[in-house]
Amino acid sequence: MNNYEITIVGAGFSGITAANRFLKQGRKDLLLVDKSKSVGGRLATRRVAGGKADHGAQFFTVRTKEFEEEVEGWLDQGRIKRWFGDEYPRYTAVDGMNSLAKHLAKGIPTSLHTTVTRIVQNTSGFRLYDENGNEWQSEKVLLTMPVPQIIELLKDSEVRVDSSVYNQLKKVVFEPTYVGIYKFNHPTNLPEDGHVDTDLPEGMERMVDHEKKGISKETTVSIYMKSDWSRKYYGEDYVLSLIKEKAASYLDWKDLESEQLKRWRYAQAKNVVQSSFLDLSGEGTLVAAGDAFLRENDEAKRTRLESAYLSGKDAAAYFSW
Ligand SMILES: Cc1cc2nc3c(=O)[nH]c(=O)nc-3n(C[C@H](O)[C@H](O)[C@H](O)COP(=O)(O)OP(=O)(O)OC[C@H]3O[C@@H](n4cnc5c(N)ncnc54)[C@H](O)[C@@H]3O)c2cc1C
């Protein structure tokens, strides 16, 4: 059976950041696992009939010096660009947001298609089980999934978690988001930078034309619905048509070639934890992190890519051997 110093569950931005910090500390005996077929989590990009579209985070902002230093490195390498905005510039990856995650995860020992279903605490740490019947041993574990998924996993596990810490987790509420993704045969009339988030119909949060954004050779548009709207229509099978109806006057629907719907059950957290990670074990062996864990002095006070980064970074620094 394989044995690791640390297992990081969730290869989103927090998990990737933490894994890279562990590697920097010289800890090579780690495993990053994710249930999906690719790393990145909510940094998501997909192909639609020859086009390409981001359908998770579209951009990110920077409020801390430490994140700024990373961002400057990615700018120098040409991985990201400044997209729009003055006070807090919106940065985006030049080849789709998922490509940034893939780049950052290069060199991290990773196991994809691996859904962790159960964790059992034992004398030498933790035994982890996945849905395919695999198991492995890990001295320490870092959980970076959206909090409701952390709670689900803890319910099926045998680990000692302090009740006051568990109660903090239970207060976190994640909101859903629907994203309609549309491929057109002709360019759109959306603004030059491809981004609209003002004067939109009720329930609609933003529209993005990825050809104008610069990541797609073909015209693909993502339409993001607000969390209230997404909650109201959650699970309905006519959502894609409803979004189209709402956007009727913005796009030329007779040029539509292909359409897809992305349903994020856990898109962004409404209630957050006022700490950049939580030590579930009380012994520094089982820790929870992710974008819903905010530093006490967090300026934005909401989940975002930067909070995922800071949480992963702080959690990695907390572990000691
Ligand atoms: C629609 C949408 C729009 C957004 N817009 C913005 C934006 O404009 N700007 C911004 O800064 N942020 C935005 N965000 C938020 C941003 O994407 C997140 O804050 C960030 O990507 C979260 O990273 P994370 O690592 O904490 O979590 P995630 O990216 O969710 O990573 C968690 C990972 O855990 C995996 N996982 C879950 N359960 C298990 C399990 N049991 N076993 C194994 N793996 C598991 C998942 O597959 C996932 O890959 C947006 C998010 C969404 C969904």
Short mmCIF file of C-alpha atoms and ligand atoms in Angstrom, two decimals:
data_model
loop_
_atom_site.label_atom_id
_atom_site.label_comp_id
_atom_site.label_asym_id
_atom_site.label_seq_id
_atom_site.Cartn_x
_atom_site.Cartn_y
_atom_site.Cartn_z
CA MET A 1 0.00 0.00 0.00
CA ASN A 2 1.24 3.48 -0.84
CA ASN A 3 2.26 5.74 2.00
CA TYR A 4 2.51 9.54 1.82
CA GLU A 5 3.60 12.31 4.14
CA ILE A 6 0.63 14.37 3.03
CA THR A 7 -2.42 13.94 0.82
CA ILE A 8 -4.12 17.03 -0.54
CA VAL A 9 -7.73 16.36 -1.51
CA GLY A 10 -8.88 18.76 -4.26
CA ALA A 11 -6.71 19.99 -7.13
CA GLY A 12 -8.32 23.42 -7.43
CA PHE A 13 -6.31 26.60 -6.92
CA SER A 14 -6.01 26.13 -3.12
CA GLY A 15 -4.82 22.53 -3.46
CA ILE A 16 -2.35 23.35 -6.23
CA THR A 17 -1.00 26.33 -4.26
CA ALA A 18 -0.57 24.21 -1.11
CA ALA A 19 1.09 21.36 -3.04
CA ASN A 20 3.60 23.76 -4.61
CA ARG A 21 4.40 25.23 -1.18
CA PHE A 22 5.03 21.71 0.18
CA LEU A 23 7.33 20.99 -2.76
CA LYS A 24 9.17 24.26 -2.04
CA GLN A 25 9.60 23.08 1.57
CA GLY A 26 11.30 19.98 0.11
CA ARG A 27 8.39 17.60 0.81
CA LYS A 28 8.32 15.39 -2.24
CA ASP A 29 6.32 12.61 -0.63
CA LEU A 30 2.92 14.11 -1.31
CA LEU A 31 -0.14 13.26 -3.34
CA LEU A 32 -2.65 15.70 -4.82
CA VAL A 33 -5.94 13.99 -5.69
CA ASP A 34 -9.02 15.13 -7.55
CA LYS A 35 -12.22 13.45 -8.59
CA SER A 36 -12.23 15.20 -11.99
CA LYS A 37 -10.41 14.32 -15.17
CA SER A 38 -8.32 17.48 -14.96
CA VAL A 39 -6.84 19.79 -12.34
CA GLY A 40 -8.23 23.31 -11.80
CA GLY A 41 -11.63 22.84 -10.13
CA ARG A 42 -13.52 26.10 -10.58
CA LEU A 43 -10.81 27.38 -12.94
CA ALA A 44 -12.67 25.76 -15.80
CA THR A 45 -12.40 26.05 -19.58
CA ARG A 46 -14.13 23.87 -22.17
CA ARG A 47 -14.27 23.41 -25.92
CA VAL A 48 -17.58 23.98 -27.67
CA ALA A 49 -17.81 23.04 -31.36
CA GLY A 50 -14.32 24.32 -32.17
CA GLY A 51 -14.60 27.29 -29.83
CA LYS A 52 -13.29 27.69 -26.30
CA ALA A 53 -15.02 29.15 -23.23
CA ASP A 54 -14.19 29.81 -19.61
CA HIS A 55 -17.21 28.85 -17.51
CA GLY A 56 -15.92 29.13 -13.93
CA ALA A 57 -13.88 32.15 -12.78
CA GLN A 58 -13.53 34.59 -15.70
CA PHE A 59 -10.87 36.74 -14.09
CA PHE A 60 -9.24 37.56 -10.78
CA THR A 61 -8.24 40.64 -8.83
CA VAL A 62 -5.29 41.29 -6.53
CA ARG A 63 -5.40 42.87 -3.10
CA THR A 64 -2.35 41.49 -1.28
CA LYS A 65 1.37 41.99 -1.89
CA GLU A 66 2.08 38.26 -1.81
CA PHE A 67 -0.48 37.42 -4.49
CA GLU A 68 0.74 40.42 -6.52
CA GLU A 69 4.24 38.92 -6.57
CA GLU A 70 2.91 35.66 -8.05
CA VAL A 71 0.75 37.55 -10.53
CA GLU A 72 3.72 39.62 -11.71
CA GLY A 73 5.61 36.39 -12.39
CA TRP A 74 2.72 35.02 -14.48
CA LEU A 75 2.51 38.35 -16.36
CA ASP A 76 6.25 38.20 -17.13
CA GLN A 77 5.88 34.63 -18.39
CA GLY A 78 2.97 35.69 -20.62
CA ARG A 79 0.56 33.27 -18.89
CA ILE A 80 -1.96 35.97 -17.95
CA LYS A 81 -2.90 39.46 -19.12
CA ARG A 82 -4.62 42.51 -17.73
CA TRP A 83 -8.12 42.32 -19.19
CA PHE A 84 -10.07 45.38 -17.99
CA GLY A 85 -10.75 47.57 -14.93
CA ASP A 86 -8.75 50.31 -13.26
CA GLU A 87 -9.09 50.33 -9.48
CA TYR A 88 -8.76 46.55 -9.23
CA PRO A 89 -7.57 45.38 -12.66
CA ARG A 90 -9.16 42.10 -13.80
CA TYR A 91 -6.50 39.61 -14.85
CA THR A 92 -7.22 36.59 -16.98
CA ALA A 93 -5.24 33.66 -18.38
CA VAL A 94 -4.30 34.14 -22.04
CA ASP A 95 -5.24 30.59 -23.02
CA GLY A 96 -8.24 30.02 -20.75
CA MET A 97 -8.31 29.96 -16.95
CA ASN A 98 -7.83 26.19 -16.75
CA SER A 99 -4.52 26.46 -18.61
CA LEU A 100 -3.09 28.52 -15.72
CA ALA A 101 -4.07 25.77 -13.25
CA LYS A 102 -2.57 23.08 -15.51
CA HIS A 103 0.66 25.04 -15.81
CA LEU A 104 0.94 25.54 -12.04
CA ALA A 105 0.20 21.86 -11.35
CA LYS A 106 3.03 20.60 -13.58
CA GLY A 107 5.46 18.56 -11.51
CA ILE A 108 3.02 17.87 -8.64
CA PRO A 109 2.41 14.13 -8.09
CA THR A 110 -1.29 13.99 -8.92
CA SER A 111 -3.97 11.33 -9.07
CA LEU A 112 -7.03 12.31 -11.15
CA HIS A 113 -10.38 10.45 -11.40
CA THR A 114 -9.92 9.84 -7.67
CA THR A 115 -12.91 10.63 -5.49
CA VAL A 116 -12.01 10.33 -1.82
CA THR A 117 -15.02 8.72 -0.13
CA ARG A 118 -13.77 7.95 3.38
CA ILE A 119 -10.95 8.78 5.75
CA VAL A 120 -10.17 6.68 8.80
CA GLN A 121 -7.83 7.96 11.49
CA ASN A 122 -5.31 5.40 12.81
CA THR A 123 -2.13 5.35 14.89
CA SER A 124 0.13 6.45 12.03
CA GLY A 125 -2.15 9.08 10.54
CA PHE A 126 -5.00 8.46 8.12
CA ARG A 127 -6.17 5.74 5.76
CA LEU A 128 -7.87 7.21 2.68
CA TYR A 129 -10.30 5.32 0.46
CA ASP A 130 -11.52 6.23 -3.03
CA GLU A 131 -14.64 5.17 -4.90
CA ASN A 132 -12.71 2.63 -6.98
CA GLY A 133 -11.75 0.65 -3.89
CA ASN A 134 -8.18 1.97 -3.70
CA GLU A 135 -6.71 2.87 -0.34
CA TRP A 136 -3.55 4.51 0.86
CA GLN A 137 -1.99 5.77 4.06
CA SER A 138 -1.09 9.39 4.74
CA GLU A 139 0.56 10.95 7.77
CA LYS A 140 -1.39 14.19 7.26
CA VAL A 141 -4.34 15.33 5.14
CA LEU A 142 -5.34 18.70 3.72
CA LEU A 143 -8.94 19.02 2.47
CA THR A 144 -9.55 21.80 -0.06
CA MET A 145 -12.95 21.00 -1.55
CA PRO A 146 -15.93 23.39 -1.21
CA VAL A 147 -17.00 23.21 2.47
CA PRO A 148 -20.28 21.26 1.89
CA GLN A 149 -18.19 18.54 0.20
CA ILE A 150 -15.74 18.55 3.13
CA ILE A 151 -18.69 18.05 5.51
CA GLU A 152 -20.07 15.21 3.35
CA LEU A 153 -16.71 13.44 3.44
CA LEU A 154 -16.32 13.93 7.20
CA LYS A 155 -19.77 12.39 7.77
CA ASP A 156 -18.65 9.20 6.02
CA SER A 157 -15.28 9.15 7.79
CA GLU A 158 -13.90 8.10 11.14
CA VAL A 159 -11.84 11.08 12.24
CA ARG A 160 -11.80 13.07 15.46
CA VAL A 161 -13.01 16.63 14.78
CA ASP A 162 -13.54 19.15 17.56
CA SER A 163 -17.25 20.09 17.69
CA SER A 164 -16.63 23.86 17.80
CA VAL A 165 -14.51 23.59 14.64
CA TYR A 166 -17.14 21.42 12.97
CA ASN A 167 -19.79 24.02 13.83
CA GLN A 168 -17.75 26.71 12.08
CA LEU A 169 -17.72 24.55 8.93
CA LYS A 170 -21.47 24.02 9.13
CA LYS A 171 -22.11 27.78 9.02
CA VAL A 172 -20.58 28.10 5.54
CA VAL A 173 -23.18 28.40 2.78
CA PHE A 174 -22.29 27.95 -0.87
CA GLU A 175 -24.50 29.32 -3.64
CA PRO A 176 -25.12 27.69 -7.04
CA THR A 177 -24.49 29.30 -10.44
CA TYR A 178 -25.82 28.41 -13.86
CA VAL A 179 -23.69 29.23 -16.89
CA GLY A 180 -25.05 28.95 -20.44
CA ILE A 181 -22.30 28.42 -23.02
CA TYR A 182 -23.13 29.24 -26.66
CA LYS A 183 -21.16 28.90 -29.88
CA PHE A 184 -22.13 31.24 -32.74
CA ASN A 185 -21.28 31.27 -36.45
CA HIS A 186 -20.83 35.04 -36.53
CA PRO A 187 -19.17 37.65 -34.32
CA THR A 188 -21.37 39.24 -31.64
CA ASN A 189 -22.14 42.90 -31.02
CA LEU A 190 -20.86 42.72 -27.43
CA PRO A 191 -18.27 45.38 -26.44
CA GLU A 192 -14.69 45.22 -27.72
CA ASP A 193 -13.28 43.66 -24.55
CA GLY A 194 -16.02 41.01 -24.67
CA HIS A 195 -17.31 41.65 -21.13
CA VAL A 196 -20.71 42.96 -19.99
CA ASP A 197 -21.90 43.11 -16.38
CA THR A 198 -24.11 46.20 -16.28
CA ASP A 199 -27.72 46.87 -17.38
CA LEU A 200 -28.37 43.18 -17.91
CA PRO A 201 -31.80 41.55 -17.57
CA GLU A 202 -32.94 40.57 -14.06
CA GLY A 203 -31.15 37.45 -12.82
CA MET A 204 -28.22 37.77 -15.22
CA GLU A 205 -24.75 38.49 -13.80
CA ARG A 206 -22.42 38.74 -16.79
CA MET A 207 -21.85 37.87 -20.44
CA VAL A 208 -18.46 37.10 -21.92
CA ASP A 209 -17.51 36.78 -25.59
CA HIS A 210 -14.35 34.63 -25.59
CA GLU A 211 -13.29 35.55 -29.10
CA LYS A 212 -13.14 39.17 -27.96
CA LYS A 213 -11.60 38.13 -24.65
CA GLY A 214 -8.84 36.61 -26.78
CA ILE A 215 -8.95 32.94 -25.78
CA SER A 216 -11.05 31.49 -28.61
CA LYS A 217 -10.67 31.54 -32.40
CA GLU A 218 -14.43 31.04 -32.73
CA THR A 219 -17.27 33.05 -31.21
CA THR A 220 -18.30 31.49 -27.90
CA VAL A 221 -20.32 33.29 -25.23
CA SER A 222 -20.75 32.37 -21.56
CA ILE A 223 -23.79 33.81 -19.79
CA TYR A 224 -23.60 33.75 -15.97
CA MET A 225 -26.80 33.80 -13.95
CA LYS A 226 -26.97 35.28 -10.43
CA SER A 227 -27.06 32.92 -7.46
CA ASP A 228 -30.71 33.76 -6.50
CA TRP A 229 -31.87 33.00 -10.03
CA SER A 230 -29.75 29.84 -10.20
CA ARG A 231 -31.18 28.63 -6.88
CA LYS A 232 -34.74 29.34 -8.06
CA TYR A 233 -34.36 27.28 -11.24
CA TYR A 234 -31.91 24.72 -9.87
CA GLY A 235 -32.47 21.28 -11.43
CA GLU A 236 -35.00 22.45 -14.05
CA ASP A 237 -34.44 21.07 -17.53
CA TYR A 238 -35.45 24.22 -19.42
CA VAL A 239 -32.73 26.50 -17.95
CA LEU A 240 -30.75 26.83 -21.19
CA SER A 241 -33.87 28.09 -23.03
CA LEU A 242 -34.71 30.48 -20.19
CA ILE A 243 -31.23 32.00 -20.37
CA LYS A 244 -31.60 32.36 -24.15
CA GLU A 245 -34.96 34.09 -23.75
CA LYS A 246 -33.42 36.54 -21.25
CA ALA A 247 -30.55 37.33 -23.61
CA ALA A 248 -32.80 37.53 -26.69
CA SER A 249 -31.94 41.12 -27.58
CA TYR A 250 -28.17 40.86 -26.92
CA LEU A 251 -27.20 38.09 -29.33
CA ASP A 252 -28.21 36.95 -32.80
CA TRP A 253 -29.69 33.55 -31.94
CA LYS A 254 -30.19 32.52 -35.56
CA ASP A 255 -26.38 32.23 -35.74
CA LEU A 256 -26.29 29.76 -32.82
CA GLU A 257 -24.38 26.59 -33.70
CA SER A 258 -24.11 24.76 -30.41
CA GLU A 259 -25.05 25.19 -26.73
CA GLN A 260 -24.14 23.67 -23.38
CA LEU A 261 -25.12 24.25 -19.77
CA LYS A 262 -22.82 24.22 -16.76
CA ARG A 263 -24.43 23.87 -13.36
CA TRP A 264 -22.16 24.75 -10.44
CA ARG A 265 -23.73 23.43 -7.27
CA TYR A 266 -21.02 25.11 -5.19
CA ALA A 267 -19.92 28.25 -7.03
CA GLN A 268 -19.18 30.88 -4.40
CA ALA A 269 -19.62 30.99 -0.62
CA LYS A 270 -22.07 33.41 0.98
CA ASN A 271 -21.08 32.73 4.60
CA VAL A 272 -17.35 32.29 5.04
CA VAL A 273 -14.92 31.17 7.77
CA GLN A 274 -12.94 34.09 9.28
CA SER A 275 -9.66 32.19 9.26
CA SER A 276 -7.55 31.12 6.28
CA PHE A 277 -7.79 27.45 7.32
CA LEU A 278 -9.19 25.31 10.15
CA ASP A 279 -7.26 22.64 12.03
CA LEU A 280 -9.92 19.93 12.22
CA SER A 281 -7.77 17.55 14.26
CA GLY A 282 -6.44 20.14 16.70
CA GLU A 283 -3.04 18.49 16.17
CA GLY A 284 -2.04 19.89 12.80
CA THR A 285 -2.69 16.61 11.01
CA LEU A 286 -6.10 17.12 9.37
CA VAL A 287 -6.70 20.62 8.05
CA ALA A 288 -9.46 22.22 5.96
CA ALA A 289 -8.75 25.06 3.51
CA GLY A 290 -10.15 26.58 0.32
CA ASP A 291 -11.59 29.82 -1.01
CA ALA A 292 -14.25 30.06 1.74
CA PHE A 293 -11.52 30.40 4.40
CA LEU A 294 -10.67 34.09 4.59
CA ARG A 295 -7.91 35.76 6.56
CA GLU A 296 -9.28 37.93 9.37
CA ASN A 297 -8.05 41.08 7.63
CA ASP A 298 -9.36 40.07 4.19
CA GLU A 299 -10.28 43.27 2.36
CA ALA A 300 -12.78 41.88 -0.12
CA LYS A 301 -14.56 39.72 2.46
CA ARG A 302 -15.65 37.25 -0.19
CA THR A 303 -14.50 34.06 -1.84
CA ARG A 304 -12.39 34.46 -4.94
CA LEU A 305 -9.26 33.13 -6.57
CA GLU A 306 -7.03 35.21 -4.30
CA SER A 307 -8.69 33.80 -1.16
CA ALA A 308 -8.13 30.27 -2.52
CA TYR A 309 -4.45 31.13 -3.05
CA LEU A 310 -3.94 32.66 0.41
CA SER A 311 -5.77 29.81 2.12
CA GLY A 312 -3.68 27.15 0.35
CA LYS A 313 -0.50 29.06 1.15
CA ASP A 314 -1.34 29.61 4.85
CA ALA A 315 -2.50 26.02 5.35
CA ALA A 316 0.73 24.63 3.84
CA ALA A 317 2.82 26.85 6.15
CA TYR A 318 0.83 25.61 9.17
CA PHE A 319 1.79 21.94 8.85
CA SER A 320 4.99 20.94 10.60
CA TRP A 321 6.99 17.72 10.70
C1 LIG B 1 -19.23 30.42 -11.91
C2 LIG B 1 -18.06 30.92 -11.12
C3 LIG B 1 -17.59 32.21 -11.30
C4 LIG B 1 -16.50 32.67 -10.56
N1 LIG B 1 -16.01 33.92 -10.80
C5 LIG B 1 -14.90 34.33 -10.17
C6 LIG B 1 -14.28 35.54 -10.53
O1 LIG B 1 -14.73 36.23 -11.44
N2 LIG B 1 -13.16 35.94 -9.84
C7 LIG B 1 -12.62 35.16 -8.85
O2 LIG B 1 -11.58 35.55 -8.27
N3 LIG B 1 -13.18 34.00 -8.51
C8 LIG B 1 -14.30 33.56 -9.14
N4 LIG B 1 -14.85 32.36 -8.84
C9 LIG B 1 -14.32 31.64 -7.66
C10 LIG B 1 -13.02 30.89 -7.94
O3 LIG B 1 -13.16 30.11 -9.09
C11 LIG B 1 -12.74 30.04 -6.71
O4 LIG B 1 -12.62 30.90 -5.58
C12 LIG B 1 -11.48 29.18 -6.77
O5 LIG B 1 -11.25 28.66 -8.04
C13 LIG B 1 -11.68 28.08 -5.73
O6 LIG B 1 -10.55 27.24 -5.65
P1 LIG B 1 -10.52 26.09 -4.57
O7 LIG B 1 -9.27 25.33 -4.78
O8 LIG B 1 -10.76 26.64 -3.21
O9 LIG B 1 -11.79 25.15 -4.88
P2 LIG B 1 -12.16 24.32 -6.19
O10 LIG B 1 -11.65 24.97 -7.40
O11 LIG B 1 -13.62 24.05 -6.10
O12 LIG B 1 -11.34 22.95 -6.02
C14 LIG B 1 -11.83 21.90 -5.24
C15 LIG B 1 -11.54 20.58 -5.97
O13 LIG B 1 -11.93 19.51 -5.11
C16 LIG B 1 -12.35 18.44 -5.93
N5 LIG B 1 -13.12 17.52 -5.09
C17 LIG B 1 -14.30 17.75 -4.47
N6 LIG B 1 -14.66 16.67 -3.74
C18 LIG B 1 -13.67 15.75 -3.89
C19 LIG B 1 -13.46 14.44 -3.37
N7 LIG B 1 -14.31 13.86 -2.52
N8 LIG B 1 -12.35 13.78 -3.75
C20 LIG B 1 -11.46 14.34 -4.61
N9 LIG B 1 -11.60 15.59 -5.13
C21 LIG B 1 -12.70 16.28 -4.77
C22 LIG B 1 -13.15 19.13 -7.04
O14 LIG B 1 -13.23 18.32 -8.19
C23 LIG B 1 -12.32 20.40 -7.27
O15 LIG B 1 -11.41 20.26 -8.34
C24 LIG B 1 -15.90 31.84 -9.58
C25 LIG B 1 -16.37 30.54 -9.42
C26 LIG B 1 -17.43 30.08 -10.19
C27 LIG B 1 -17.88 28.66 -10.03
#
